[in-house]
mmCIF file of C-alpha atoms in Angstrom:
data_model
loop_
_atom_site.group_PDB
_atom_site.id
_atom_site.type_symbol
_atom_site.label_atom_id
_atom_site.label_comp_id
_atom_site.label_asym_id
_atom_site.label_seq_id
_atom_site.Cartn_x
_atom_site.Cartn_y
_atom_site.Cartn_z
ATOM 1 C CA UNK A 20 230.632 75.447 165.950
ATOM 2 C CA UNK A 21 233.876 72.939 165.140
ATOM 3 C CA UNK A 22 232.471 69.612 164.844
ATOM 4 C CA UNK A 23 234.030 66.821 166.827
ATOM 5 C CA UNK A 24 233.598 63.307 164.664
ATOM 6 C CA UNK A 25 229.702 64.489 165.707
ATOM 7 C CA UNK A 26 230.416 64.086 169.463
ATOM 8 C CA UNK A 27 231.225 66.539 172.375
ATOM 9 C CA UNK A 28 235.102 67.113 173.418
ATOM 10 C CA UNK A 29 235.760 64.537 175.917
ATOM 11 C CA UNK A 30 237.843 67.147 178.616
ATOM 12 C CA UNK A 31 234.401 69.307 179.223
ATOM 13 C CA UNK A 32 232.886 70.306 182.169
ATOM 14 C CA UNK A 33 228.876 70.492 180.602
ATOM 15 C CA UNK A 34 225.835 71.463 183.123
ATOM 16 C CA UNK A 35 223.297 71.246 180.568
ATOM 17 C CA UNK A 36 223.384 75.179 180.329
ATOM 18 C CA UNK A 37 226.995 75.793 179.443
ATOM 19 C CA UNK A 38 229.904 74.206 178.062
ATOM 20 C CA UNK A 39 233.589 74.972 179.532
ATOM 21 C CA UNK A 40 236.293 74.038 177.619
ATOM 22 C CA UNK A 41 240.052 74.337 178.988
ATOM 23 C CA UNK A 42 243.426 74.328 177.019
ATOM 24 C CA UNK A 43 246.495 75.605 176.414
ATOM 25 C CA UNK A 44 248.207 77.698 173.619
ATOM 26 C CA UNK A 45 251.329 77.260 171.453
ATOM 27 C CA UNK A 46 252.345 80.661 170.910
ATOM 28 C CA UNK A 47 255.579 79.410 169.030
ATOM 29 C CA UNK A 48 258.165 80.619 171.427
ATOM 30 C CA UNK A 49 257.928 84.399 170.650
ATOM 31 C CA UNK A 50 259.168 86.330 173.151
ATOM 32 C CA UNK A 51 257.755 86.815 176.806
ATOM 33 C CA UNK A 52 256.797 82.812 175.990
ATOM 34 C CA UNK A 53 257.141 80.593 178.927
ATOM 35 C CA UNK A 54 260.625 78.981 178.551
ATOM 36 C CA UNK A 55 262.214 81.676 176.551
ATOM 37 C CA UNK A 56 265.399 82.765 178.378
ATOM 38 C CA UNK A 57 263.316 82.072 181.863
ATOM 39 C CA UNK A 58 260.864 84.313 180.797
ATOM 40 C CA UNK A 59 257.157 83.092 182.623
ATOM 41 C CA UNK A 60 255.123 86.037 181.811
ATOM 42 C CA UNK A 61 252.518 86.069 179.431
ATOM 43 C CA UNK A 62 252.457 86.977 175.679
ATOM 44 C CA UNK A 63 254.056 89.530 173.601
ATOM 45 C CA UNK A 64 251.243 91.675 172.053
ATOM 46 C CA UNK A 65 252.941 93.218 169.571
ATOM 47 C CA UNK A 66 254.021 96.994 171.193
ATOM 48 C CA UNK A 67 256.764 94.959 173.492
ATOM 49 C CA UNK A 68 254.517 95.242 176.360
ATOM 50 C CA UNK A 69 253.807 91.418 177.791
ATOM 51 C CA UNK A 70 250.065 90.759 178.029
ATOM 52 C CA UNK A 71 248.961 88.265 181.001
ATOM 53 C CA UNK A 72 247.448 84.704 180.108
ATOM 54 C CA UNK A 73 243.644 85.413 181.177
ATOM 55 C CA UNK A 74 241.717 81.961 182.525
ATOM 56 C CA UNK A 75 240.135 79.785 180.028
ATOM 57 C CA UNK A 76 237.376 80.532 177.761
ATOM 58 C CA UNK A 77 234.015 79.204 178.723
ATOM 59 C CA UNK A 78 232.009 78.490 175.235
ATOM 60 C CA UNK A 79 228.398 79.243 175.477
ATOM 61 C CA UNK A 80 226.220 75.434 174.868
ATOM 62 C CA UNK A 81 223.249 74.957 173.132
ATOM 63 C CA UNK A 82 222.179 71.098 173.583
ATOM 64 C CA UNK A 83 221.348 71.521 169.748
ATOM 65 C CA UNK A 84 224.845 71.384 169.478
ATOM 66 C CA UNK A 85 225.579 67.642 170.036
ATOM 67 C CA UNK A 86 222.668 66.796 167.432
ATOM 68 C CA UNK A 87 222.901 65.883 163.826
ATOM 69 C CA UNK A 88 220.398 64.508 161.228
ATOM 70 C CA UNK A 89 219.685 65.404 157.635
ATOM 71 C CA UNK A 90 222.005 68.329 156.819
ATOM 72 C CA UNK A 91 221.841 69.338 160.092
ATOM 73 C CA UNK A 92 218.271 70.569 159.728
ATOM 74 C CA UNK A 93 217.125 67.702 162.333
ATOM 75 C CA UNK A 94 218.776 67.840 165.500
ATOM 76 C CA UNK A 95 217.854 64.043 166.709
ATOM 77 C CA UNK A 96 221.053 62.889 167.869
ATOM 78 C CA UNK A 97 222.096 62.180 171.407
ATOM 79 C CA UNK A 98 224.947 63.962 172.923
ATOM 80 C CA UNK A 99 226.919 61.510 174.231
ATOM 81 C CA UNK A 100 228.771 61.876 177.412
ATOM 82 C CA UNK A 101 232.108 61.396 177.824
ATOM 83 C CA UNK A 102 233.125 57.680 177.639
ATOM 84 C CA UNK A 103 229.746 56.761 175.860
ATOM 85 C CA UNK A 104 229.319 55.881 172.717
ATOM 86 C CA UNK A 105 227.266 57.857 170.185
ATOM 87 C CA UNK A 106 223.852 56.939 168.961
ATOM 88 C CA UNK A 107 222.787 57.013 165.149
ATOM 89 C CA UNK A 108 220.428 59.295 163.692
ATOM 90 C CA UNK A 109 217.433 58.359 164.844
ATOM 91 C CA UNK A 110 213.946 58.750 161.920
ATOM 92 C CA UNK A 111 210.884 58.433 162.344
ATOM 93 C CA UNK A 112 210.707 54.459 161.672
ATOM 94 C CA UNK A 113 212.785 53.972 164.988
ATOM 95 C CA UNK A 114 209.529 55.269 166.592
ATOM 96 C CA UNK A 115 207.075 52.817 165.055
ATOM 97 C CA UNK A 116 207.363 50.744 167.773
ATOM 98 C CA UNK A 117 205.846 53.178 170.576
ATOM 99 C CA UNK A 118 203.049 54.572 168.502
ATOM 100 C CA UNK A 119 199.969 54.852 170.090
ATOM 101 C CA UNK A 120 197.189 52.301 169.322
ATOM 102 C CA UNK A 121 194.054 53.977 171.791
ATOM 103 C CA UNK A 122 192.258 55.721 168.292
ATOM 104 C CA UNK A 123 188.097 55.307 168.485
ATOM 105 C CA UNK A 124 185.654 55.583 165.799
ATOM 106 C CA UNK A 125 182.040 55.570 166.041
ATOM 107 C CA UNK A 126 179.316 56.435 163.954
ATOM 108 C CA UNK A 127 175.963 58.621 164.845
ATOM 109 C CA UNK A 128 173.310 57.569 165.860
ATOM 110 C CA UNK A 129 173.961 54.824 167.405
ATOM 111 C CA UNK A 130 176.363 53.429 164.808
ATOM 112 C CA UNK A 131 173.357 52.876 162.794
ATOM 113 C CA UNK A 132 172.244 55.081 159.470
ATOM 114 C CA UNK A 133 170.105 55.246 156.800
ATOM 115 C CA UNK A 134 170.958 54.611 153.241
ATOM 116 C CA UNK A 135 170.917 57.561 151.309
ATOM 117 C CA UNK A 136 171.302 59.947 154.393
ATOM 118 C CA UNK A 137 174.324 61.087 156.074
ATOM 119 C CA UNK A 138 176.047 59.193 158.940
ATOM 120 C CA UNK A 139 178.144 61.368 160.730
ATOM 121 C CA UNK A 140 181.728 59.506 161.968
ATOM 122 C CA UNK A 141 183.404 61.080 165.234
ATOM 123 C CA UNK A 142 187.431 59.681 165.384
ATOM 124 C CA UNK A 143 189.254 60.366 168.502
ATOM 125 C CA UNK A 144 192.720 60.332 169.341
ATOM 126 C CA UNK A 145 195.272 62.312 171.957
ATOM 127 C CA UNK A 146 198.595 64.035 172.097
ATOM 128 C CA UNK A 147 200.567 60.990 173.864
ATOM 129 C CA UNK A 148 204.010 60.831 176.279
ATOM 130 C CA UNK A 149 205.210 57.610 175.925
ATOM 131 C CA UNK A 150 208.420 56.683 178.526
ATOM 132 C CA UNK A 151 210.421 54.174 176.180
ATOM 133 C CA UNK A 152 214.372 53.104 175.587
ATOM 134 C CA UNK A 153 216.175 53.297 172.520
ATOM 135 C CA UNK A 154 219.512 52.113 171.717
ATOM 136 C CA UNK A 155 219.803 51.428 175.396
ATOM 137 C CA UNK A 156 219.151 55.127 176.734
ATOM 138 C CA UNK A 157 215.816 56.260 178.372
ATOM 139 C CA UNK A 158 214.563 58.633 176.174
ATOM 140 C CA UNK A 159 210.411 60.331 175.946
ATOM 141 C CA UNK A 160 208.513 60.180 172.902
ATOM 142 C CA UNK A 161 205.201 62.556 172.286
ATOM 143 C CA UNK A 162 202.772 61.695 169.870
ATOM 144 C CA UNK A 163 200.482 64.394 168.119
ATOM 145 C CA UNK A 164 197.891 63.299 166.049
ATOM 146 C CA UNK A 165 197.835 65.102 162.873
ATOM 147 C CA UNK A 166 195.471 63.164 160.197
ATOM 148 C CA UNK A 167 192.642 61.112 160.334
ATOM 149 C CA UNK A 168 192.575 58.524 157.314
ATOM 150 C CA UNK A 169 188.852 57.010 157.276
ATOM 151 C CA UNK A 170 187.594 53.816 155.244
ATOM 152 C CA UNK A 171 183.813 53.892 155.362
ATOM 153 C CA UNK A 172 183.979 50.338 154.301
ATOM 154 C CA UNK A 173 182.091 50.665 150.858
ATOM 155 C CA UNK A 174 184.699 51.704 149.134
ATOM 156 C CA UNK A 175 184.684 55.564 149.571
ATOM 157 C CA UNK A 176 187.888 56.807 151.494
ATOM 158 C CA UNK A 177 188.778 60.307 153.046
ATOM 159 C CA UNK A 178 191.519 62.762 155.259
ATOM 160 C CA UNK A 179 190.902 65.290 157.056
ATOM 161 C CA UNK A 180 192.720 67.133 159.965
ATOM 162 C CA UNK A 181 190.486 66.355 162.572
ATOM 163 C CA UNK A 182 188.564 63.552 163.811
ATOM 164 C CA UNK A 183 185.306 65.424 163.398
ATOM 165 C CA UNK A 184 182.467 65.857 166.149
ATOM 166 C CA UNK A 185 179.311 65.264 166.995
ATOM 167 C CA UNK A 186 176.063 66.608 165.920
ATOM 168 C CA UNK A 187 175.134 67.640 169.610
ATOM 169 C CA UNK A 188 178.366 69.162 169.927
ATOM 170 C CA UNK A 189 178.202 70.901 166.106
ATOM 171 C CA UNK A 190 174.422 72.378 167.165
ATOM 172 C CA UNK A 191 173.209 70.054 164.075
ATOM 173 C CA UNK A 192 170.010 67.678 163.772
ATOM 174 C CA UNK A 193 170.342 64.230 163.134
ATOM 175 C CA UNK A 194 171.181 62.938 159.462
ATOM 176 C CA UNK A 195 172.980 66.664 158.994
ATOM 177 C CA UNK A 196 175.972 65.836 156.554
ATOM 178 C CA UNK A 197 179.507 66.818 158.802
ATOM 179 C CA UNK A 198 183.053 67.118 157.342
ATOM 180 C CA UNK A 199 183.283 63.750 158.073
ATOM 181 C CA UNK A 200 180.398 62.146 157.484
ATOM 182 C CA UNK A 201 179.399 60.033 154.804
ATOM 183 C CA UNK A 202 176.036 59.051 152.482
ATOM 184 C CA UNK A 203 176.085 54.817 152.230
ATOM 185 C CA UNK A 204 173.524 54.343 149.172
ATOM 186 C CA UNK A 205 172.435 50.623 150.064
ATOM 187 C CA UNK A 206 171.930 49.190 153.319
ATOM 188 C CA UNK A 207 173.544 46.563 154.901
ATOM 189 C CA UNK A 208 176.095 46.643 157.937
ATOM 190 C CA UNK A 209 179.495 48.117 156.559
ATOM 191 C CA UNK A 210 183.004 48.436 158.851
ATOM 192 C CA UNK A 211 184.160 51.433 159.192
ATOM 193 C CA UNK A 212 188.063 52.546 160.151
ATOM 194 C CA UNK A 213 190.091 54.960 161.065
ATOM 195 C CA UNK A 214 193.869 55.183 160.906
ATOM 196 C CA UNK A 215 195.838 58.307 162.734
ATOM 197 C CA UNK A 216 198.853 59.306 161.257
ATOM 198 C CA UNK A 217 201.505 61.432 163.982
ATOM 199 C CA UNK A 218 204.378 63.397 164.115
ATOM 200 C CA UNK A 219 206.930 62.293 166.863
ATOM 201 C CA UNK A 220 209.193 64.024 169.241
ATOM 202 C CA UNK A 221 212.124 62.993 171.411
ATOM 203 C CA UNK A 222 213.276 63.849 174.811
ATOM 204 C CA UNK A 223 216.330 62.466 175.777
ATOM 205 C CA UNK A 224 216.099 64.854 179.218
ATOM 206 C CA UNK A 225 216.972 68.251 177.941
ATOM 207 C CA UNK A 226 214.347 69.478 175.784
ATOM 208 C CA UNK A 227 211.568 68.123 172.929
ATOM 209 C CA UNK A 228 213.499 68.084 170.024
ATOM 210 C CA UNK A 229 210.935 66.875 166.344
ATOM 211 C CA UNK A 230 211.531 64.034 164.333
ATOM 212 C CA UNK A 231 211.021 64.535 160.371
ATOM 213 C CA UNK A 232 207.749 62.674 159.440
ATOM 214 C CA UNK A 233 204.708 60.791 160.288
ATOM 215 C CA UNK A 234 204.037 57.595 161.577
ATOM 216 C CA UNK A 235 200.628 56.122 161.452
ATOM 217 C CA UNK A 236 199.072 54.246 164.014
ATOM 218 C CA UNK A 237 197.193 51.093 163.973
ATOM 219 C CA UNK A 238 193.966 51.040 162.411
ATOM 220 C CA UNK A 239 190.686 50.817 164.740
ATOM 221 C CA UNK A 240 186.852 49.671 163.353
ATOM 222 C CA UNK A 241 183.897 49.915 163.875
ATOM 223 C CA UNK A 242 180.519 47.609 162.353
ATOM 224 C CA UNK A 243 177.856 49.990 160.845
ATOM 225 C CA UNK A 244 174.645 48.688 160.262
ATOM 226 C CA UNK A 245 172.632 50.871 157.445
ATOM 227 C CA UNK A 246 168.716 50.428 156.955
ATOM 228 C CA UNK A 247 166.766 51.232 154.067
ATOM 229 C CA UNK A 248 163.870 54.103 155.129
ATOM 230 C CA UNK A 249 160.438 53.355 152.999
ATOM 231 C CA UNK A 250 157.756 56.069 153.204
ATOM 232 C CA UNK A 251 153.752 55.117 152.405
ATOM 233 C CA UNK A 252 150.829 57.565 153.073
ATOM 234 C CA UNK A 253 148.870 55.452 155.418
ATOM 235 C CA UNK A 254 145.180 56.175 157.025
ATOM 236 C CA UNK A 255 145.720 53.693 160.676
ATOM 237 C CA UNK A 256 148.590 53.868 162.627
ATOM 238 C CA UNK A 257 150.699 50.364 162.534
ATOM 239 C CA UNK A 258 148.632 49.806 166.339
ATOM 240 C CA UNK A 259 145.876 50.275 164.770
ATOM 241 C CA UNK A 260 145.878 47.870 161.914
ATOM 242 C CA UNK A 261 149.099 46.036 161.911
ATOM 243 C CA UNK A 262 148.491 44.812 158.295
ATOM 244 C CA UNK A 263 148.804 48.218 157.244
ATOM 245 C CA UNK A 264 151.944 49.036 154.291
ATOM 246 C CA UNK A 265 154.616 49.366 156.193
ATOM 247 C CA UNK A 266 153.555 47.632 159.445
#
């Protein structure tokens, strides 16, 4: 396709599905040219027999066409309509602004543990639509969550693709180590995070079209409160003699 200064030809007649473009051409006066000796037919092809000047071409249109990013692998750009003015690339940091900020995290059971066994951490976060303007147009944004970044608060840190699930929903027992779980070794009451990172599309009313890169959303916590489990071989039951180790 001819590039245009990165814009469509202003004389176009565009319904989203095709492009027509109209014109004339110079054929240089040969003869059978209009205004040679009176002459009005059409043009010479060549054997002396005059060949009739067939309607203007209509150019197939791809929307794809009025796009351009990053050697033209990232078609991001709005096609601007005739008499409007064209819109920079738009990246991924144009976007940060509309991220979504609804991510959970909790911690089974209970957000509670035990120190030394595993607490298993369930993150949640959804594909998102958001209706937004940018650079003065109305334009649709979808947000997929792609990584989960957790802080378990004691230092330890992982990523994983998911936001894990739940031992009921896994067919585990309690205290079952996950992919996402995690072993605190002391107790005391910890806070846990999670941070979603996305990728981004745009829809400026003709189709989704990607963004290159992530964005990460805003972090969301959670307060985890770990106990210490003490074992004693006992003879009463704590109802039974209340004084008893342990009681």
């Amino acid at each position: 396709m001819t590039e245009i200064a990165g814009l469509c030809p202003e004389e176009v007649d565009n319904d989203g599905t095709s492009l027509g473009v109209g014109g004339e051409q110079d054929t240089g006066g040969g003869p059978g040219s209009p205004g040679d000796d009176g002459d009005t037919g059409g043009d010479d092809d060549g054997s002396g027999n005059e060949v009739e000047a067939g309607p203007p071409a209509v150019v197939p249109f791809d929307p794809e066409d009025c796009f351009r990013g990053s050697d033209n692998l990232s078609p991001n750009m709005y096609c601007p309509q005739p008499g409007e003015d064209p819109l920079p690339v738009i990246t991924i940091r144009d976007l940060v602004r509309f991220v979504p900020s609804d991510s959970t995290i909790a911690g089974e059971p209970n957000n509670l543990g035990v120190a030394g066994l595993a607490t298993n951490f369930v993150a949640n976060a959804q594909t998102t639509v958001v209706e937004a303007t940018l650079f003065n147009r109305l334009i649709s944004v979808e947000f997929t969550p792609v990584e989960y970044d957790f802080d378990y608060g004691d230092g330890a840190a992982a990523s994983h693709a998911t936001g894990g699930a739940s031992w009921e929903s896994l067919g585990l027992a309690q205290f079952t180590p996950t992919d996402t779980s995690h072993v605190y070794l002391d107790r005391g009451t910890y806070t846990a995070s999670i941070t979603v990172d996305y990728t981004a599309r745009i829809n400026f009313g003709f189709g989704w079209l990607p963004v290159e890169g992530t964005v990460a959303g805003p972090p969301a916590s959670q307060s985890i409160q770990i106990f210490e489990a003490r074992t004693a071989l006992v003879d009463r039951t704590c109802d039974e003699d209340p004084n008893a180790a342990g009681c």
